[in-house]
Tab-separated table of C-alpha atoms and ligand atoms in Angstrom:
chain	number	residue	atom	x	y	z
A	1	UNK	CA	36.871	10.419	1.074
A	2	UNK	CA	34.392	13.153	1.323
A	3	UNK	CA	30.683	12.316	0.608
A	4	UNK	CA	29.022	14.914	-1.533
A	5	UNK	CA	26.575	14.132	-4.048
A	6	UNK	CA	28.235	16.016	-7.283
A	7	UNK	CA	31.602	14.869	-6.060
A	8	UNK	CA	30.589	11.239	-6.677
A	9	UNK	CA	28.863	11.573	-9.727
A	10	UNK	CA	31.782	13.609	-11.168
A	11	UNK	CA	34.197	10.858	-9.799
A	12	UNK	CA	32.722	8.311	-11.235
A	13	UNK	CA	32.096	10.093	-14.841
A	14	UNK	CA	35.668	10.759	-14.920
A	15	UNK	CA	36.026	6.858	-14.506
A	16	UNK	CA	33.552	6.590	-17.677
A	17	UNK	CA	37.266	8.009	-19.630
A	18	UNK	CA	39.644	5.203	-17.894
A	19	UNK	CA	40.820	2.691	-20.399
A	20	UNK	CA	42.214	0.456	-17.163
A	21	UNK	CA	39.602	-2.236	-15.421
A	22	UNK	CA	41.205	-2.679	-12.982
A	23	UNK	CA	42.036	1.043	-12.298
A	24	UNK	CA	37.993	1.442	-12.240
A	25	UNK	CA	37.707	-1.430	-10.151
A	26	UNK	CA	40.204	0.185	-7.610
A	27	UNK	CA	38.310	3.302	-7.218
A	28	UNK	CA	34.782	1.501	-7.317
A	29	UNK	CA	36.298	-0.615	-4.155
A	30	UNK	CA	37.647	2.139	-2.539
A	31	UNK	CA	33.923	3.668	-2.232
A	32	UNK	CA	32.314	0.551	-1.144
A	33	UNK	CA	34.816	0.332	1.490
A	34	UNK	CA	34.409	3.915	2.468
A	35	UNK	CA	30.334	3.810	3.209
A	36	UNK	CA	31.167	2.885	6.914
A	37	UNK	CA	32.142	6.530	6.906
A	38	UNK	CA	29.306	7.703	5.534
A	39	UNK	CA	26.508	9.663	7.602
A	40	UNK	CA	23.242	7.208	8.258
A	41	UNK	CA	20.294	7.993	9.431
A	42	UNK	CA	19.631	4.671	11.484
A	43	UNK	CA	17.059	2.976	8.943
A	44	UNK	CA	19.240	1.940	6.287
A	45	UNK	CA	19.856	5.477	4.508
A	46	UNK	CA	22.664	7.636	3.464
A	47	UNK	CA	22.726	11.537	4.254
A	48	UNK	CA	24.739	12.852	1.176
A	49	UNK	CA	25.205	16.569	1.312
A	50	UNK	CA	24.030	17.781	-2.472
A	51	UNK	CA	23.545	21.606	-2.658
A	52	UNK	CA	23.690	22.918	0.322
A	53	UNK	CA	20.862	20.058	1.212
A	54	UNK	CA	20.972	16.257	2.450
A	55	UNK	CA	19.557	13.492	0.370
A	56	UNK	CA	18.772	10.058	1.396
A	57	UNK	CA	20.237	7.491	-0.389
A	58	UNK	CA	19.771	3.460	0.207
A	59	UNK	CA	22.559	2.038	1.455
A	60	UNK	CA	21.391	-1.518	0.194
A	61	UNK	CA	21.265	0.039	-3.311
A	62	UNK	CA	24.541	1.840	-3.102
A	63	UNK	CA	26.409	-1.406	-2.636
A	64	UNK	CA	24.106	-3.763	-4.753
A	65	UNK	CA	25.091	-1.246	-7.187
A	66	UNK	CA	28.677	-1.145	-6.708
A	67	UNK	CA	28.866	-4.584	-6.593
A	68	UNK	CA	27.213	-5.155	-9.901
A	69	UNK	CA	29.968	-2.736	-11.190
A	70	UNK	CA	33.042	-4.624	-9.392
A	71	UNK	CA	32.082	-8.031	-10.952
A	72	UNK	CA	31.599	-7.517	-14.163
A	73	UNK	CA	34.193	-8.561	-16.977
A	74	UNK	CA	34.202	-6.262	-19.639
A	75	UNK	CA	35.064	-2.516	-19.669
A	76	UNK	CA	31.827	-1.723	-21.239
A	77	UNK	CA	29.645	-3.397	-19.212
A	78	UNK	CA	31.516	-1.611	-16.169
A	79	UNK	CA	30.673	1.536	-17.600
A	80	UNK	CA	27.386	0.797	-18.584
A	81	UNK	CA	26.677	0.503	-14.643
A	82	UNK	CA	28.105	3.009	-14.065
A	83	UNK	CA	26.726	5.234	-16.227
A	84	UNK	CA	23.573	3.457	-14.987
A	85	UNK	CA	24.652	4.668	-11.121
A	86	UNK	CA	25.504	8.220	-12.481
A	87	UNK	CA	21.769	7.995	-13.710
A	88	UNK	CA	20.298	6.852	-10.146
A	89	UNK	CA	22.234	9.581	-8.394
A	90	UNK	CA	21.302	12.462	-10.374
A	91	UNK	CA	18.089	12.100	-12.000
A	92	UNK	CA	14.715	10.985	-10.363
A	93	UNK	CA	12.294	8.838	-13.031
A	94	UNK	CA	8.405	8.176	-11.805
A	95	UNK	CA	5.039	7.230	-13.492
A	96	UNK	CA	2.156	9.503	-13.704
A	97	UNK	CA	0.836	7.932	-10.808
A	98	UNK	CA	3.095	7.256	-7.838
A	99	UNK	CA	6.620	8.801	-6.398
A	100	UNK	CA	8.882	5.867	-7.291
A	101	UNK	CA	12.042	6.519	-8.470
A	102	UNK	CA	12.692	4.059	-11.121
A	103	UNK	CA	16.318	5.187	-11.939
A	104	UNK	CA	16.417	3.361	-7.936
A	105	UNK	CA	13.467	0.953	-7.975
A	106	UNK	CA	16.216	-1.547	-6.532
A	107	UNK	CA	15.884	1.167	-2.896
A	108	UNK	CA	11.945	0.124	-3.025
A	109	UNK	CA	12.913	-3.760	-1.777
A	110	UNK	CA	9.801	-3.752	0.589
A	111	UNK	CA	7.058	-2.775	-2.129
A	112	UNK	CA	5.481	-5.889	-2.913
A	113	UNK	CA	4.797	-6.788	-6.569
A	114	UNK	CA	3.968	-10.624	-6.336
A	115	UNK	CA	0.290	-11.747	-6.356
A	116	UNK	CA	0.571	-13.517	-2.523
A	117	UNK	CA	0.733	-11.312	0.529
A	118	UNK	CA	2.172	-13.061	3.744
A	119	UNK	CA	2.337	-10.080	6.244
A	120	UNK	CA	3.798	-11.230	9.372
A	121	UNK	CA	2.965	-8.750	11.900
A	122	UNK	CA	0.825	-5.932	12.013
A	123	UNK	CA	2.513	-2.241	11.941
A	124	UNK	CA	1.656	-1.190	15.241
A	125	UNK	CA	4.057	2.248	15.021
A	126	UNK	CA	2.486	6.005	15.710
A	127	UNK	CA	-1.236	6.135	15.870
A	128	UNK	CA	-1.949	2.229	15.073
A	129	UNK	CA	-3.773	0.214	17.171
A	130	UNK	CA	-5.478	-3.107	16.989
A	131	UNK	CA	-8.316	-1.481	19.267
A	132	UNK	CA	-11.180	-2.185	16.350
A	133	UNK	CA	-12.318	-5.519	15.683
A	134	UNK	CA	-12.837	-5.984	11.789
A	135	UNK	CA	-9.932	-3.137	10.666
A	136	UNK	CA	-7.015	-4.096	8.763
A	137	UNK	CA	-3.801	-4.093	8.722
A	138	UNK	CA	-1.448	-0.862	8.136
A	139	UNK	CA	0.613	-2.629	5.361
A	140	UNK	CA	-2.221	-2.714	3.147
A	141	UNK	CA	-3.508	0.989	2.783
A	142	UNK	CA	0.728	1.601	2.762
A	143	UNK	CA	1.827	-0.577	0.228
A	144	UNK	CA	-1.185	0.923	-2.234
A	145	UNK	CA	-0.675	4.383	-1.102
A	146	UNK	CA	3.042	4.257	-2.062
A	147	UNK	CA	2.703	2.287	-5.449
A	148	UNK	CA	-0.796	4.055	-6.737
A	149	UNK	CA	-0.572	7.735	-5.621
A	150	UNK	CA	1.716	10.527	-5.611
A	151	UNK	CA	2.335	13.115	-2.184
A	152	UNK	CA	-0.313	15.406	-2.294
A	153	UNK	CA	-3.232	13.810	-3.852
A	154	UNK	CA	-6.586	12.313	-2.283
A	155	UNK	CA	-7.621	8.918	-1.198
A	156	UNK	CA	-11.083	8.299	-0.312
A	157	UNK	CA	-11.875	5.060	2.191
A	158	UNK	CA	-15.398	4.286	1.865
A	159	UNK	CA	-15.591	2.434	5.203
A	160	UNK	CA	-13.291	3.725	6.673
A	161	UNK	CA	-14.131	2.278	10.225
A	162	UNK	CA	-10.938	3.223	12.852
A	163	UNK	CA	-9.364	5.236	10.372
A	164	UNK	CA	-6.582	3.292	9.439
A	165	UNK	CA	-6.368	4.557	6.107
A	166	UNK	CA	-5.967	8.219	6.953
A	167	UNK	CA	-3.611	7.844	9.337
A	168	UNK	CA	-1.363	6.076	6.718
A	169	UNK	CA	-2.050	8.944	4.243
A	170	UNK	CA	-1.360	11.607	6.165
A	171	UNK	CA	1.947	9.564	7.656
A	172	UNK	CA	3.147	9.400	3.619
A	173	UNK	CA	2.159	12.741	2.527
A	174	UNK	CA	-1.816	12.055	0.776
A	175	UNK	CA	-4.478	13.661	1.370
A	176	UNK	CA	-7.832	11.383	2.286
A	177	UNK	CA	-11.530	11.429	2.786
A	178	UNK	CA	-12.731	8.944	5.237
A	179	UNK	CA	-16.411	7.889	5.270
A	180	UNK	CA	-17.849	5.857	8.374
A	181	UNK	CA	-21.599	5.377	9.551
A	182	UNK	CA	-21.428	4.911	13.193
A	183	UNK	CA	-21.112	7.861	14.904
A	184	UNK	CA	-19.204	6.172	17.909
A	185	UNK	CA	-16.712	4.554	15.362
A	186	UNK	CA	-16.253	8.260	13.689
A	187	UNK	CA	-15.197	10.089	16.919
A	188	UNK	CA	-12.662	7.065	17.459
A	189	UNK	CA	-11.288	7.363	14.145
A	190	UNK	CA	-10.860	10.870	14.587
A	191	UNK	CA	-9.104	10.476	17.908
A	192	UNK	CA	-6.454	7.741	16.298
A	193	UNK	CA	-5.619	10.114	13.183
A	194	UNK	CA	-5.268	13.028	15.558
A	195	UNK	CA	-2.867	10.815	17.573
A	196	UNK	CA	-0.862	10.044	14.409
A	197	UNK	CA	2.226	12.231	14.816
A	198	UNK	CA	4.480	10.809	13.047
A	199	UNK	CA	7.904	12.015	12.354
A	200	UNK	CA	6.975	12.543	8.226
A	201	UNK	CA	3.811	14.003	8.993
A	202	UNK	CA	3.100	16.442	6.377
A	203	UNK	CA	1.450	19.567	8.123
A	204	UNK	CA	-0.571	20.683	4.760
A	205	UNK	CA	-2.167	17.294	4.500
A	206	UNK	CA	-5.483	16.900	4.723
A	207	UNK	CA	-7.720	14.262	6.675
A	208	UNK	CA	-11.415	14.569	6.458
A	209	UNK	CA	-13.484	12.319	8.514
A	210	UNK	CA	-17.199	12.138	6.969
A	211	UNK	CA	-20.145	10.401	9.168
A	212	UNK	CA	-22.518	8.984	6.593
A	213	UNK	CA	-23.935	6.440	4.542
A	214	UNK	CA	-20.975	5.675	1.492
A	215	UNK	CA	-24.475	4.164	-0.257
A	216	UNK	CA	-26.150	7.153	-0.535
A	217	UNK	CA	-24.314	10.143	0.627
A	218	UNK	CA	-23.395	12.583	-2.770
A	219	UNK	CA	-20.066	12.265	-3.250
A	220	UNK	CA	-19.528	15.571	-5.803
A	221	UNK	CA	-21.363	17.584	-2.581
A	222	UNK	CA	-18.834	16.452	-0.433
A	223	UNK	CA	-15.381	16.950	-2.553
A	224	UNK	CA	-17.085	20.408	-3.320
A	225	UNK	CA	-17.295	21.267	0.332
A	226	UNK	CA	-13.135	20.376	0.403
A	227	UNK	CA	-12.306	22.220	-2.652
A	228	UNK	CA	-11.721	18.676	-4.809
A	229	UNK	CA	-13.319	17.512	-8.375
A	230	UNK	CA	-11.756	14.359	-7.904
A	231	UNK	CA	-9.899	11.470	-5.846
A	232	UNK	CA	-6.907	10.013	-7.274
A	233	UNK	CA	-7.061	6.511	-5.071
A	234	UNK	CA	-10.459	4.474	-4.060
A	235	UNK	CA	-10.093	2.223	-1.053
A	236	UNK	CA	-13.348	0.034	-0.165
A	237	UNK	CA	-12.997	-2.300	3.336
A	238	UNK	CA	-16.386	-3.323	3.631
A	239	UNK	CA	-18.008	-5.833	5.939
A	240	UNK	CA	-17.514	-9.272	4.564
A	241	UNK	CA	-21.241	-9.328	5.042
A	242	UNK	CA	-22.605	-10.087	7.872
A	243	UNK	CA	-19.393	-12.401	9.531
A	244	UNK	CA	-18.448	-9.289	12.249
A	245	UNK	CA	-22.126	-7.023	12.764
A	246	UNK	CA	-21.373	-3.131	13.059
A	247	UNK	CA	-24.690	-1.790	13.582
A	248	UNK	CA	-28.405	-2.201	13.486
A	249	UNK	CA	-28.758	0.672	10.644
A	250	UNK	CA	-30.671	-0.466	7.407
A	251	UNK	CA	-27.305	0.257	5.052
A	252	UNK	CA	-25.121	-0.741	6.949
A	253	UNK	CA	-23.716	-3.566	4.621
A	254	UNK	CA	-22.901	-6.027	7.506
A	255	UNK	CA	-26.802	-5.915	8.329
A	256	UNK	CA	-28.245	-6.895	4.830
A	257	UNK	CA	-30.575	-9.729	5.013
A	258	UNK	CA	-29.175	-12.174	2.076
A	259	UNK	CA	-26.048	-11.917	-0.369
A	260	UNK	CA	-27.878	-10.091	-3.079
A	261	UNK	CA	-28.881	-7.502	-0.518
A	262	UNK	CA	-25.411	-6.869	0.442
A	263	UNK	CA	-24.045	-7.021	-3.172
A	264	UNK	CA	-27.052	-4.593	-3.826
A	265	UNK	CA	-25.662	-2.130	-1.523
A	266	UNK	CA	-21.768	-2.594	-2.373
A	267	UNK	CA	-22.947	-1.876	-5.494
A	268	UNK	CA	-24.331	1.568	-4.841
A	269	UNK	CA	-21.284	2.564	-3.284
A	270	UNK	CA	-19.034	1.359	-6.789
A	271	UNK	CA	-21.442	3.464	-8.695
A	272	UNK	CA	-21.437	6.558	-6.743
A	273	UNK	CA	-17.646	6.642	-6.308
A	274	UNK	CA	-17.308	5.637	-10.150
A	275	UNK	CA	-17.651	9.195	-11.398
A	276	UNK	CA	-15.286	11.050	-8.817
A	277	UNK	CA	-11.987	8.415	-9.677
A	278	UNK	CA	-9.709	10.088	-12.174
A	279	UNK	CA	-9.252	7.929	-15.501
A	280	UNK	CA	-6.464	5.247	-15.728
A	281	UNK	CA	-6.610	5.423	-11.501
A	282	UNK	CA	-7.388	2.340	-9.195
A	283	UNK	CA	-9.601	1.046	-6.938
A	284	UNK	CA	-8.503	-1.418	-4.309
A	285	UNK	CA	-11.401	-3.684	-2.421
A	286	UNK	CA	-10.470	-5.516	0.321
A	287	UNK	CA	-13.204	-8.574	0.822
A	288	UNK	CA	-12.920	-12.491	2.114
A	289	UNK	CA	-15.198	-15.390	1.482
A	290	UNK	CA	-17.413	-16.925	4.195
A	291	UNK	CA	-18.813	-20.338	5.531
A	292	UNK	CA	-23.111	-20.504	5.419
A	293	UNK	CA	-24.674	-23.925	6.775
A	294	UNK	CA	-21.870	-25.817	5.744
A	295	UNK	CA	-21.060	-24.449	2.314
A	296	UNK	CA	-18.524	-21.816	1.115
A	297	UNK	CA	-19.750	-18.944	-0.443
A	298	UNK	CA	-17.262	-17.329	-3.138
A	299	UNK	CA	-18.604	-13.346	-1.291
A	300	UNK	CA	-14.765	-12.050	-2.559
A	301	UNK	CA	-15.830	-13.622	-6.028
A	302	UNK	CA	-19.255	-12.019	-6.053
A	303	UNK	CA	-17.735	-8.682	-4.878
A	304	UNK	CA	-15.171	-8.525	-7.764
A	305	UNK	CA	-18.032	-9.028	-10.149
A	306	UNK	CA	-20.319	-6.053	-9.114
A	307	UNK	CA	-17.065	-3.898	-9.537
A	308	UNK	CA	-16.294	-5.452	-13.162
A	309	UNK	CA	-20.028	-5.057	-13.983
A	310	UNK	CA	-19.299	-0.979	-13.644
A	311	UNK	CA	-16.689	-1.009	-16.369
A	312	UNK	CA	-13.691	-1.146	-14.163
A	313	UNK	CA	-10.791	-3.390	-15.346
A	314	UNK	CA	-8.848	-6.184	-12.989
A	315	UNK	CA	-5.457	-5.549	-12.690
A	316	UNK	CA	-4.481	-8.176	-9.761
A	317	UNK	CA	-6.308	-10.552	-7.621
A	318	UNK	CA	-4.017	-10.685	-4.353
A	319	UNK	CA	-4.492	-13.543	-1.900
A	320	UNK	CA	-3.211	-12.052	1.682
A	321	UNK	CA	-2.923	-14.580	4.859
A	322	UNK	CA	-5.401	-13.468	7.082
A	323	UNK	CA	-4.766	-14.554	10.937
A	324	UNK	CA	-6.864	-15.587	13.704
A	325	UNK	CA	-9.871	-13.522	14.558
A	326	UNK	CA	-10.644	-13.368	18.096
A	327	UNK	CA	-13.038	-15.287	17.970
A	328	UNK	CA	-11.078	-18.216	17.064
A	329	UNK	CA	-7.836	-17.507	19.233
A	330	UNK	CA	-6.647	-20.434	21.002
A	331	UNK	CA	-8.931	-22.514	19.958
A	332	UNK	CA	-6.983	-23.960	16.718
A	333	UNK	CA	-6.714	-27.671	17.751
A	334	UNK	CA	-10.708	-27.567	18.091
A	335	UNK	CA	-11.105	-26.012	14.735
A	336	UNK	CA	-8.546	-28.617	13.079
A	337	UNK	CA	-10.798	-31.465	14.725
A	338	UNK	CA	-14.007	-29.930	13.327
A	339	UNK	CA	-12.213	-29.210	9.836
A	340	UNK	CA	-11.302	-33.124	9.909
A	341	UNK	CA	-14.944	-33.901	10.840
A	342	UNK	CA	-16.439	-31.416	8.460
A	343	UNK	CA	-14.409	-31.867	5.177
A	344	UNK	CA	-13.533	-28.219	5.112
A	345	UNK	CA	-10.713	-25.694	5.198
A	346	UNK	CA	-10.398	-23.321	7.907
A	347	UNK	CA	-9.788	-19.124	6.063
A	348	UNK	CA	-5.787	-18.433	6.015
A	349	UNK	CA	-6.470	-15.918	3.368
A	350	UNK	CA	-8.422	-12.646	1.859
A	351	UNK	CA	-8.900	-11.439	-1.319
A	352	UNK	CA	-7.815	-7.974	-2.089
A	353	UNK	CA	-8.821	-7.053	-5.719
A	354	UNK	CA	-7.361	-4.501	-7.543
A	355	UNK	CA	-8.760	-2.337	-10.527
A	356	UNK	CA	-8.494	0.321	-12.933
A	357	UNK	CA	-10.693	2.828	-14.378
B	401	LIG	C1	-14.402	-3.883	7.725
B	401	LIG	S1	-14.732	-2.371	8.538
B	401	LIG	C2	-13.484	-1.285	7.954
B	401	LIG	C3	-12.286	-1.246	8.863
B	401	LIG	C4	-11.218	-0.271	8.468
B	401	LIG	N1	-10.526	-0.682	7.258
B	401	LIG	C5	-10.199	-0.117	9.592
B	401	LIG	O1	-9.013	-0.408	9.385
B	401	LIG	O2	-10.611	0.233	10.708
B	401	LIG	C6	-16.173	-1.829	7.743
B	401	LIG	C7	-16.733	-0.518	8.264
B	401	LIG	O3	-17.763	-0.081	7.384
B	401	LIG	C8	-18.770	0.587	8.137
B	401	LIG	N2	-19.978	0.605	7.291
B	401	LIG	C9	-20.862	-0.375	7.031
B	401	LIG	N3	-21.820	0.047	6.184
B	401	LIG	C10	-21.522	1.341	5.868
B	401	LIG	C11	-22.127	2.325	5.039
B	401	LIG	N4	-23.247	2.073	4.355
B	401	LIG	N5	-21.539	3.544	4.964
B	401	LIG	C12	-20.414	3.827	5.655
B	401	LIG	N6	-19.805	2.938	6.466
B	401	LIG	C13	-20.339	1.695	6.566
B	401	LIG	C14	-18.840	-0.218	9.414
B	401	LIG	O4	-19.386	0.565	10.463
B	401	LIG	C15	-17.369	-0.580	9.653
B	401	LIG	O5	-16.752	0.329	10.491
């Protein structure tokens, strides 16, 4: 069987005329059993020829699909999947504010929707490293890049610290403003995005490192200088107070002197970002709670409020497993003992809050 895009579609809308199940079946069988012929590009994909081009097609979709059509009972309910299929082949569905095709949201398996992150291992592929102590994990600047943006449009990471973020963006087509304090931390950055050359890269994307304050600098100066009125995604990372200590500079959030000083500050940085978001877009903060003299203090909780009290709306509160810090590496029996001792519970989790403007 020959594997070009039109040909299937007009295959299977000629079986949309057969009066015969089992007929339909037959032919629907003889494709699944033909995909072991197909091209594949190693990760999972199809190459279908279509117009003198190659698309990508999931082959975990293409059989789910097929195999929705082969059980099914009734003649209509055949053809309604695979009218359905016809629909996934040929036409491409999104939202105004991400690429997904929803005529083939089954192909997006690994986006997560569910409220509880467990990420196993960290993406350590291209330009990612583990190199900065307090950064975070690929998988989350990925997963919100994917589901809240489309190609082409602009993230801005307010701490953006070894530049995760941007090397994600400019690995999925986005473009994205970076702002980090210390000097030393916004050279390394730079080196790690400039190291990101990635298969997908996107040569026309944009990266823009800024060294500054994200509490004071102005924002509308800055986008101006770019050619921008606006970022379609906000990403905030900041220090979960003072647990890991970046620098001795006044704003520098992990330096504030009590809770309300750091809260003060965060703030500052929700306002000033506030008025460069496009409506109906999102704004993903990535915070955890902390231990003080024996009591927890809700920080994550506090955080979300200051970002409510600006008008924003909640849209999820995610609870992500969060693994051993260096600082308590191999030392998990001790910290079990003192947990026993101390009527507490050691942090397995974050907070990542998510909201719309
Ligand atoms: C938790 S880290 C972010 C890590 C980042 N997500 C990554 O993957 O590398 C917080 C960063 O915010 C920076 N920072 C703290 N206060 C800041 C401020 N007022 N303006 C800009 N950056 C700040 C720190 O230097 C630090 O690099």
């Amino acid at each position: 069987m020959k594997h070009n895009k039109s040909k299937i579609i007009n295959n299977l809308s000629n079986l949309l005329e057969y009066k015969n199940l089992s007929k339909i079946k037959e032919y629907i069988i003889e494709i699944k059993n033909s995909i072991s012929n197909f091209n594949t590009d190693g990760y999972g994909f199809l190459n279908i020829a279509s117009d003198g081009e190659t698309i990508k097609l999931s082959e975990k979709y293409l059989i789910s699909e097929l195999n929705q059509i082969i059980e099914t009972q009734t003649i209509q309910r055949t053809k309604y999947y695979i009218k359905r299929l016809i629909k996934g082949l040929s036409e491409v569905k999104t939202s105004k504010i991400n690429d997904i095709n929803l005529n083939r949201w089954k192909e997006y398996s690994d986006i997560i929707t569910d409220s509880l992150w467990y990420l196993d291992k960290r993406d350590t592929s291209g330009a990612h490293n583990a190199g900065y102590w307090g950064n975070f994990i690929p998988q989350i600047p990925n997963q919100f890049l994917r589901r809240y943006t489309k190609k082409g449009e602009w993230v801005l990471d307010t701490f953006l610290g070894s530049g995760t973020t941007l090397i994600e963006s400019k690995r999925l087509g986005r473009n994205g403003i970076g702002i980090e304090l210390q000097p030393k931390i916004v050279k390394l950055a730079k080196k790690n995005i400039a190291d990101e050359n990635n298969l997908f890269s996107d040569k026309k994307i944009k990266t823009e490192v800024i060294k500054g304050d994200s509490t004071e600098i102005d924002y509308e100066k800055e986008l101006e200088k770019i050619g921008i009125k606006s970022v379609q995604f906000l990403i905030m990372h900041p220090p979960y107070w003072d647990i890991i200590k970046f620098s001795e500079h006044k704003n520098d959030l992990s330096n504030a002197k009590t809770i309300d000083g750091f809260l003060n500050l965060f703030g500052k940085v929700v306002d000033k970002t506030y008025p460069i978001l496009d409506k109906e877009r999102y704004l993903a903060v990535v915070i955890s709670d902390k231990y003080f003299k024996g009591e927890w203090i809700p920080l994550g909780f506090y955080t979300m409020q200051e970002v409510l009290k600006r008008g924003y709306k909640l849209k999820s509160t995610i609870v992500k497993n969060f693994e051993e810090t260096k600082g308590k590496m191999n030392q998990q029996e001790l910290w079990r003992y003192r947990a026993l001792v101390g009527g507490f519970y050691i942090f397995k989790h974050e907070y990542i809050f998510l909201f719309k403007k």
